[in-house]
Coordinates of C-alpha atoms and ligand atoms in Angstrom, one line a residue:
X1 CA 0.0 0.0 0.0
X2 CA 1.8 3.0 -1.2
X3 CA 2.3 6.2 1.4
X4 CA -0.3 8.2 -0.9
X5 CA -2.8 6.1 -0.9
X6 CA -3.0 5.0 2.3
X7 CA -3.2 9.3 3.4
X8 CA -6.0 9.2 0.8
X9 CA -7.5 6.5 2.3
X10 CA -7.6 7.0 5.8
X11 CA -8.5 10.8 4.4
X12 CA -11.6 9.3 3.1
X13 CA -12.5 7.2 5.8
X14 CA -12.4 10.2 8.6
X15 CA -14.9 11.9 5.7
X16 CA -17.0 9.1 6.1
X17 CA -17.5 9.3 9.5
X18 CA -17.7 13.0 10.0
X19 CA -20.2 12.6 7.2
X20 CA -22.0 10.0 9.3
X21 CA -21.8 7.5 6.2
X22 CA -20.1 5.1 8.7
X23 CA -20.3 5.6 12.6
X24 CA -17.8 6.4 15.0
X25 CA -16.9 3.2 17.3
X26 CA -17.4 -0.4 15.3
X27 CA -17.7 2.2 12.1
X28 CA -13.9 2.9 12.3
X29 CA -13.1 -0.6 13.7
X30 CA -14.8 -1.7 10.5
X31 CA -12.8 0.5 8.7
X32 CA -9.5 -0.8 10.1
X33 CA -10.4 -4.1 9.7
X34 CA -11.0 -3.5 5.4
X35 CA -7.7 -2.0 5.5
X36 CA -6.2 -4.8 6.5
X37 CA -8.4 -7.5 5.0
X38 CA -8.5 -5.4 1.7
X39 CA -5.1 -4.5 1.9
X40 CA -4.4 -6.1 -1.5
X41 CA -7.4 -4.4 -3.6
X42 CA -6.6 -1.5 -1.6
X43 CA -3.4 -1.3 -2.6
X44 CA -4.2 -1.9 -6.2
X45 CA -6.7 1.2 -6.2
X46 CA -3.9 3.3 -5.2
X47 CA -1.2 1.8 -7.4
X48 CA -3.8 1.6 -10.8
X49 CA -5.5 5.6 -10.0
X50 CA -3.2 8.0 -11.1
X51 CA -5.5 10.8 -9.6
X52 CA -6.5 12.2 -6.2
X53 CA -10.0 12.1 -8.0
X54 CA -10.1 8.8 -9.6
X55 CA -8.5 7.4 -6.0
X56 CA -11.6 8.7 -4.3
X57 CA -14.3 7.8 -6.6
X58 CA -12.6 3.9 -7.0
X59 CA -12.4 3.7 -3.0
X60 CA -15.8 5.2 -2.6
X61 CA -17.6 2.5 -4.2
X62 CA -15.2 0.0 -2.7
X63 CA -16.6 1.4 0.7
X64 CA -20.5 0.9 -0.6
X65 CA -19.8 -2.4 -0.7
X66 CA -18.1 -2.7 2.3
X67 CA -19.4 -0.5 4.6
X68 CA -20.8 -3.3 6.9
X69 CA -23.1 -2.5 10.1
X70 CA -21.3 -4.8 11.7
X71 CA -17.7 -6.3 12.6
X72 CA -17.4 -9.3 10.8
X73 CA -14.8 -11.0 12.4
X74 CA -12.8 -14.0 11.5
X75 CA -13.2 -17.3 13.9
X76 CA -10.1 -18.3 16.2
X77 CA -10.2 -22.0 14.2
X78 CA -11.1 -21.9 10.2
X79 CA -13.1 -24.5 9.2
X80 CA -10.6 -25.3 6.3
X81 CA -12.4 -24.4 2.9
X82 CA -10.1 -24.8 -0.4
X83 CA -12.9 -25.0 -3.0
X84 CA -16.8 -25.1 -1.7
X85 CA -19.0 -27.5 -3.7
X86 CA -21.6 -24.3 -3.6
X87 CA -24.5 -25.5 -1.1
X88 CA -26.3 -22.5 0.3
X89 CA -28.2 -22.7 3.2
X90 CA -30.5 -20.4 4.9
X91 CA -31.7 -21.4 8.5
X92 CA -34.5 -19.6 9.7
X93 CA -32.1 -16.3 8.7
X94 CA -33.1 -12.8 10.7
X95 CA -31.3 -9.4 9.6
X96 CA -31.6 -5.7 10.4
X97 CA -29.1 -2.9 10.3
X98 CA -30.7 -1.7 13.6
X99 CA -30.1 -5.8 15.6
X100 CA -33.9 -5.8 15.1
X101 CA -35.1 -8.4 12.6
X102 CA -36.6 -5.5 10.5
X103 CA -35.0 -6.2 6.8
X104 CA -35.4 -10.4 6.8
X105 CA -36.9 -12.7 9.1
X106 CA -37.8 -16.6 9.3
X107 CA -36.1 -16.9 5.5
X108 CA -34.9 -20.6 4.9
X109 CA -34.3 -22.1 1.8
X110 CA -31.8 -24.9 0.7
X111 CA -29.9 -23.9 -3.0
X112 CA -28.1 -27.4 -4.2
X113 CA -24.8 -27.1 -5.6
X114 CA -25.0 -25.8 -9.2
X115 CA -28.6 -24.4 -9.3
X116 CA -29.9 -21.0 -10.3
X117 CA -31.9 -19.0 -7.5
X118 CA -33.8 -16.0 -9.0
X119 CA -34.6 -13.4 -6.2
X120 CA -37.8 -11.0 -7.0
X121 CA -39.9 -8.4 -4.9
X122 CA -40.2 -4.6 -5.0
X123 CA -37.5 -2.4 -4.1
X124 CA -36.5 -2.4 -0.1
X125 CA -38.0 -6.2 -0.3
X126 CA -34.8 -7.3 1.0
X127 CA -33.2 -8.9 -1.7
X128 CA -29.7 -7.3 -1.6
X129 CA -29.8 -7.5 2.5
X130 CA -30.3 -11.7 1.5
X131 CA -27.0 -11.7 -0.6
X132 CA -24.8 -9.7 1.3
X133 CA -25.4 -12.4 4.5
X134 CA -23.7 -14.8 1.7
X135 CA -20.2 -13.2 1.7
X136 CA -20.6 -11.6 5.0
X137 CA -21.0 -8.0 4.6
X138 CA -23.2 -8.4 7.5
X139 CA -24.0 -11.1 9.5
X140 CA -27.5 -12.9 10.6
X141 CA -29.1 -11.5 13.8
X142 CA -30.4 -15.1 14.3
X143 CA -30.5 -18.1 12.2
X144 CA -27.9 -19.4 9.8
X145 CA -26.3 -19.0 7.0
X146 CA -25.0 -21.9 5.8
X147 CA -21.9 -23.1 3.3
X148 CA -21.1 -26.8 2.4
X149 CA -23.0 -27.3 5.7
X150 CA -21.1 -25.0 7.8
X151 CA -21.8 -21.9 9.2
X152 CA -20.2 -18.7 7.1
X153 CA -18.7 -17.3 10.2
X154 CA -17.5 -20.6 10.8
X155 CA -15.0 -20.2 8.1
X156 CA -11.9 -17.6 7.5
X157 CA -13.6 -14.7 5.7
X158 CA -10.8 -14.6 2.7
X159 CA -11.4 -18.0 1.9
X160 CA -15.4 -17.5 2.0
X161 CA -15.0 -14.8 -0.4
X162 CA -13.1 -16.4 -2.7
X163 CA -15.4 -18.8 -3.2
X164 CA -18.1 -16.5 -4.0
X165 CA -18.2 -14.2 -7.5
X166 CA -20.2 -10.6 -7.4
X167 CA -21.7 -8.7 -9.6
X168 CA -23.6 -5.4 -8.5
X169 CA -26.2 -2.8 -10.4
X170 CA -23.0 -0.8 -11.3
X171 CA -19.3 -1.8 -11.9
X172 CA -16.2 0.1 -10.8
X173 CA -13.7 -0.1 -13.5
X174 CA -10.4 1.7 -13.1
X175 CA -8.4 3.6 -15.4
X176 CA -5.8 0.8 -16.1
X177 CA -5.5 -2.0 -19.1
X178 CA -8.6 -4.2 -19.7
X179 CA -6.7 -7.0 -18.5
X180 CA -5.6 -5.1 -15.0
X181 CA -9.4 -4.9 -14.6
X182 CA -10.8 -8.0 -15.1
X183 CA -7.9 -9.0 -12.7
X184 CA -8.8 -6.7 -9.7
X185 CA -8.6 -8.6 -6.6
X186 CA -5.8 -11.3 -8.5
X187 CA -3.5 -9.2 -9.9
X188 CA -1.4 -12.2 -10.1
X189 CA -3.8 -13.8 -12.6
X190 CA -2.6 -15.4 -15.9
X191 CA -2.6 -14.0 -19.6
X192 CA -4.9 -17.1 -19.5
X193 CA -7.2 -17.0 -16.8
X194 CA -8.1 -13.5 -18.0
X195 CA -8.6 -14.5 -21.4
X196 CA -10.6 -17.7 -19.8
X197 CA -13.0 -15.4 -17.8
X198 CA -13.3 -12.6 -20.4
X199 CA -14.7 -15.8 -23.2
X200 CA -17.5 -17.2 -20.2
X201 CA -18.8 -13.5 -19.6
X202 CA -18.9 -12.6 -23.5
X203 CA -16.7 -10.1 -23.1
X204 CA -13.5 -11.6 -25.3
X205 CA -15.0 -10.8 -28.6
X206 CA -15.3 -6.7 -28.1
X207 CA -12.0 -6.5 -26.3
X208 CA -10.2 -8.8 -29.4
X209 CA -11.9 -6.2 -31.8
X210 CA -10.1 -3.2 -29.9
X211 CA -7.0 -2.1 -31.5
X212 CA -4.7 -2.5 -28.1
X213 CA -7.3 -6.1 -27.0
X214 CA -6.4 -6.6 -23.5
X215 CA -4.1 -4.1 -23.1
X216 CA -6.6 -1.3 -24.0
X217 CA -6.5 1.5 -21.3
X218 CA -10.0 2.6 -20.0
X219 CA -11.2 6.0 -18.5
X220 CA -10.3 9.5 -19.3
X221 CA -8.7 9.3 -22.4
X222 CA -9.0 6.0 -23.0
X223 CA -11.6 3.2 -24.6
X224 CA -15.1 4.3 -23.9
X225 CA -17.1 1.3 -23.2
X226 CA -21.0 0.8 -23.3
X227 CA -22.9 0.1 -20.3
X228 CA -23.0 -3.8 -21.5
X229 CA -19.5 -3.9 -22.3
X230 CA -18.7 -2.9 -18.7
X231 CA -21.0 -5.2 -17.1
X232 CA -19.5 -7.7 -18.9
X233 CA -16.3 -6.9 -17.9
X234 CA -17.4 -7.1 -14.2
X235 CA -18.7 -10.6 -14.9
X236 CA -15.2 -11.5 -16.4
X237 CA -13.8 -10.0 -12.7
X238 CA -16.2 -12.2 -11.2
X239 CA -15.5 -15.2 -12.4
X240 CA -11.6 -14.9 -12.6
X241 CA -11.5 -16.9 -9.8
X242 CA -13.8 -19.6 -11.2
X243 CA -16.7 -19.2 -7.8
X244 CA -18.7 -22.2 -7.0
X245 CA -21.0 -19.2 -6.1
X246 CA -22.1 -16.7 -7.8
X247 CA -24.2 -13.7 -7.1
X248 CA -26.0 -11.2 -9.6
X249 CA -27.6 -8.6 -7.7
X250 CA -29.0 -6.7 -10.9
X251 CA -26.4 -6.3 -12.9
X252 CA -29.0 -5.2 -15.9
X253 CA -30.2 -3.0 -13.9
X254 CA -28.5 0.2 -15.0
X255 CA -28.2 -0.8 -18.8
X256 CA -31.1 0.2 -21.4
X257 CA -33.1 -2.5 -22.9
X258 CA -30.6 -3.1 -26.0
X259 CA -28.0 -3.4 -24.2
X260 CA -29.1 -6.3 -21.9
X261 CA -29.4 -8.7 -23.9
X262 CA -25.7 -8.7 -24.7
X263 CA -25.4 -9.4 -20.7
X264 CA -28.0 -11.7 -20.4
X265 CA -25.9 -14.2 -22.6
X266 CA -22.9 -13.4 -20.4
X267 CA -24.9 -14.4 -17.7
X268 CA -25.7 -17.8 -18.6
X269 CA -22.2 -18.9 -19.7
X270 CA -21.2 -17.4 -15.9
X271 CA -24.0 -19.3 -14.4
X272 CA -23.1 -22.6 -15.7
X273 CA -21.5 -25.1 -12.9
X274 CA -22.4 -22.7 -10.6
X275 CA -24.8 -21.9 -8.0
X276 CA -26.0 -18.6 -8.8
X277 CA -28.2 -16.1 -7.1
X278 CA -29.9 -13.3 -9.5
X279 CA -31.9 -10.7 -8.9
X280 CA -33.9 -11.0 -12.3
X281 CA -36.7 -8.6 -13.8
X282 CA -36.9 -10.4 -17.3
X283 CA -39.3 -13.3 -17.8
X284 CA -36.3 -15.2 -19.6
X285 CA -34.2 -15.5 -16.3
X286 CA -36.8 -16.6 -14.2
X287 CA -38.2 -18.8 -16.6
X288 CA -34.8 -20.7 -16.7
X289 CA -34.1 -20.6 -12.7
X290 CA -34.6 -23.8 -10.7
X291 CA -36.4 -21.8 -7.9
X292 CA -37.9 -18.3 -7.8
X293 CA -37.8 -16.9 -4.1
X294 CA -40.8 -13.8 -3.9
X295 CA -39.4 -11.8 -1.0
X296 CA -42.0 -9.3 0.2
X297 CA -40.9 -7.0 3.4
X298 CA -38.4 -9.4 4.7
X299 CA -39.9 -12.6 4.5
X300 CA -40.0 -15.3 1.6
X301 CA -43.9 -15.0 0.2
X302 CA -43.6 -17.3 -2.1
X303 CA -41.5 -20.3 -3.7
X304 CA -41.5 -22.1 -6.8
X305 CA -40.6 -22.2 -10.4
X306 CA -42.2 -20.1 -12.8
X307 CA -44.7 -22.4 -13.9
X308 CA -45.8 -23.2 -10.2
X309 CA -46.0 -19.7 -9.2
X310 CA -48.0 -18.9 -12.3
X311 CA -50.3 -21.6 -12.1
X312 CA -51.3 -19.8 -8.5
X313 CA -53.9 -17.1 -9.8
X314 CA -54.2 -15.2 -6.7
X315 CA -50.4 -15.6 -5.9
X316 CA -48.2 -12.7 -5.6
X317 CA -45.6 -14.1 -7.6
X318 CA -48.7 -14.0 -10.4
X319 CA -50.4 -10.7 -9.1
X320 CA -47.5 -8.4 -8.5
X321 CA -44.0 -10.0 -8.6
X322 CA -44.1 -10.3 -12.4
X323 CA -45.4 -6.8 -13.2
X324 CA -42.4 -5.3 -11.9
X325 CA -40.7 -6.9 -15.1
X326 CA -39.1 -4.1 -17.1
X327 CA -38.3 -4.7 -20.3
X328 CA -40.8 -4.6 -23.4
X329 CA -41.2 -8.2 -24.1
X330 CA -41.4 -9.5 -21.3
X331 CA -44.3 -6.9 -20.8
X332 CA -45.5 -7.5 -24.2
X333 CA -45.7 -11.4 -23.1
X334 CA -47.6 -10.7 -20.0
X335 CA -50.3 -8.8 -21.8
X336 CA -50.5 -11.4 -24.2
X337 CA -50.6 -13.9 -21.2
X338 CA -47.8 -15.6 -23.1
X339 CA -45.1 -16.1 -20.4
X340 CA -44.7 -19.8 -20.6
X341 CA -42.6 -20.6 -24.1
X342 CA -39.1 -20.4 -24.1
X343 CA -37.6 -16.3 -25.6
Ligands
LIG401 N1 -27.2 0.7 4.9 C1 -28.4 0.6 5.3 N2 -28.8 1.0 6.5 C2 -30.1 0.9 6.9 N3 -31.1 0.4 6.2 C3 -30.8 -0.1 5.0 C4 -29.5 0.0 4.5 N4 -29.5 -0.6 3.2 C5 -30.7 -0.9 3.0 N5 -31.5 -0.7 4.0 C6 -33.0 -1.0 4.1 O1 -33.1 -2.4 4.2 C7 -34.3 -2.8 3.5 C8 -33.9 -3.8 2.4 O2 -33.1 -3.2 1.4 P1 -32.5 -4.0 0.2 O3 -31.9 -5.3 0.7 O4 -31.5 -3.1 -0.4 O5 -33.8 -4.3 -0.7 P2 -33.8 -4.7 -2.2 O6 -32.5 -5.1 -2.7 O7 -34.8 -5.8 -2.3 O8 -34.3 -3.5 -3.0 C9 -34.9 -1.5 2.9 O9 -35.9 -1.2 3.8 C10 -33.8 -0.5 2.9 O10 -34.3 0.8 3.1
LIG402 MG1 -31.1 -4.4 -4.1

C-alpha cells in the first residue's frame, strides 16, 4: 500500500465518518479491519488511479460495498475451505441494520450445488440485504447462513469470499488496461485465466476487436465502453477466480433494454456449474431458474418455479411480482398472457 494512498484512504475514511456514512466506534473498527483485510485491492486502487479524483471515486464504491453495520470477524479456528462445492443454506435467517429483525426474518431455503436461484420483490423487499449475508458484509441477527454445511462465520472470511463471485447494479472499473481490470482482486492472474473469464462472460469478442485487445486502457482518455461492455467486464472479474458461487444482484439493472441482452448471454455462460443467485426482472431468467424466491418486506412469500407460481392465480408471484418486469417483451408477453414458451 503506497504512502499516498494510504493518506487518501484514511483521508476518506475520517470523511465518512464526519459525514455520518459510517459511525464512530465499530464504524472505524470496520474501517480498520477492510484496510487490513482489503489491503491487497486497496493497494491496487492506489497503485492503478493516477488521480486524487479517480483514488476517491474507486475507494468510494469499494466502501459501498463494504461498509458493513457490523464487525465481521474471522473465527479463532477456520473451518478449512479450499474450493466449496456451492450448497447455500438459509436457516431460519433474521437481519436488520438496527439488531432488530426489521429487513429479513424466518427466510430458509436450501440452494443445491449448481442451481440457479432467482430473487424477486419490490425495491426495499430485501433482496440485496439476503446476498450480502452470503459473503458476510453483514451477518445474521439469528439463524444461519450456511456453506457446504457450515456456518459462514464458521469459516476464514478470505477464503469465503473467494469462493463467492459478485456482480452489482454498477461496476467500478479503473483507469488501467482491460486485462488489470478483469484482474482486480488477483492481480497475479494469468494472460490465461483473463482471457478464460473474459470468453464465459462474452466479453472476449469486443475486447479482441479493440485495437490494443487486453491491453486497452480505459477512463479518461481511453476506450469508452458501453454500459453492456462494462457489465460484462465485471462478470469476467467475477468469475476470474472460477466461484462455486455466484451472485447477480441486478447487474441489468442500469443498462437500457438493448444493451441487456448482450449481458443476459454473459450471464448464462457465468451461471453454468455454478450456483448462482440473481436478482432478475426479465421473464427469460426466471423462466430458466430452478427456484424463484418472492421476497415481500423481509420474509419469503412465495416459492417455486415459474410455472408453479403462475399456475397460482391469486399468488403474488402472479399478481404483482411479475409486473415489476421491465423490459418490453417480457411486458409484451404478460399482456399477451404468453409467459410460458421459451424467448
Ligand atoms: N445501509 C443501510 N442502513 C439501513 N437500512 C438499509 C441499508 N441498506 C438498505 N436498508 C434498508 O433495508 C431494506 C432492504 O433493502 P435491500 O436489501 O436493499 O432491498 P432490495 O435489494 O430488495 O431493494 C430496505 O428497507 C432498505 O431501506
Ligand atoms: Mg437491491
Amino acid at each position: 500500500l503506497s504512502q499516498t494512498g494510504l493518506v487518501i484512504l484514511l483521508a476518506y475514511g475520517g470523511w465518512l465518518v464526519i459525514q455520518g456514512r459510517i459511525p464512530l466506534g465499530t464504524g472505524l473498527v470496520v474501517f480498520a479491519g477492510m484496510l487490513q483485510q482489503f489491503a491487497g485491492q486497496i493497494a491496487n486502487i492506489a497503485n492503478i488511479a493516477d488521480s486524487l479524483q479517480q483514488s476517491l471515486t474507486a475507494a468510494g464504491r469499494v466502501f459501498e460495498i463494504l461498509d458493513a453495520p457490523v464487525e465481521i470477524r474471522n473465527p479463532a479456528n477456520p473451518v478449512p475451505l479450499a474450493r466449496a462445492r456451492g450448497e447455500v443454506e438459509f436457516r431460519d435467517v433474521a437481519f436488520g441494520y438496527d439488531g432488530s429483525p426489521s429487513v429479513l426474518s424466518g427466510v430458509s431455503f436450501v440452494a443445491t450445488p449448481g442451481s440457479c436461484i432467482a430473487l424477486v420483490g419490490a425495491t426495499g423487499a430485501g433482496k440485496s440485504a439476503l446476498l450480502g449475508l452470503i459473503p458476510r458484509f453483514y451477518d445474521a441477527i439469528a439463524g444461519s447462513v450456511r456453506i457446504d454445511g457450515h456456518d459462514v462465520r464458521d469459516y476464514a472470511v478470505d477464503a469465503l469470499r473467494r469462493n463467492i463471485g459478485l456482480v452489482f447494479q454498477e461496476s467500478f472499473l479503473f483507469r488501467a488496461s482491460i486485462a488489470a481490470n478483469i484482474a482486480f482482486g488477483n492481480p497475479d492472474a494469468t494472460a490465461e485465466q483473463i482471457e478464460r473469464a473474459a470468453r464465459t462472460a462474452a466479453a472476449h469478442e469486443f475486447i479482441h476487436r479493440l485495437p490494443k485487445g487486453y491491453d486497452t486502457l480505459l477512463g479518461e482518455g481511453g476506450a469508452d465502453l458501453s454500459g453492456g461492455q462494462r457489465q460484462r467486464l465485471a462478470i469476467a472479474r467475477a468469475l476470474l477466480l472460477e466461484p462455486p458461487i455466484l451472485i447477480l444482484d441486478d447487474p441489468t439493472a442500469a443498462i437500457d433494454p438493448e444493451t441487456e441482452e448482450e449481458i443476459l448471454g454473459a450471464m448464462e455462460g457465468a451461471m453454468k456449474g455454478r450456483t448462482t443467485f440473481v436478482v432478475a426482472h426479465r421473464l427469460s431468467t426466471l423462466r430458466r431458474a430452478d427456484h424463484i424466491l418472492v421476497l415481500d418486506r423481509g420474509r419469503i412469500a412465495e416459492r417455486g418455479s415459474h410455472r408453479e407460481l403462475m399456475a397460482r392465480p391469486e399468488g403474488i408471484y402472479r399478481r404483482t411480482a411479475i409486473l415489476q418486469m421491465t423490459d418490453k417483451e417480457s411486458r409484451r408477453r404478460i399482456e399477451t398472457g404468453d409467459t410460458e414458451e421459451t424467448a
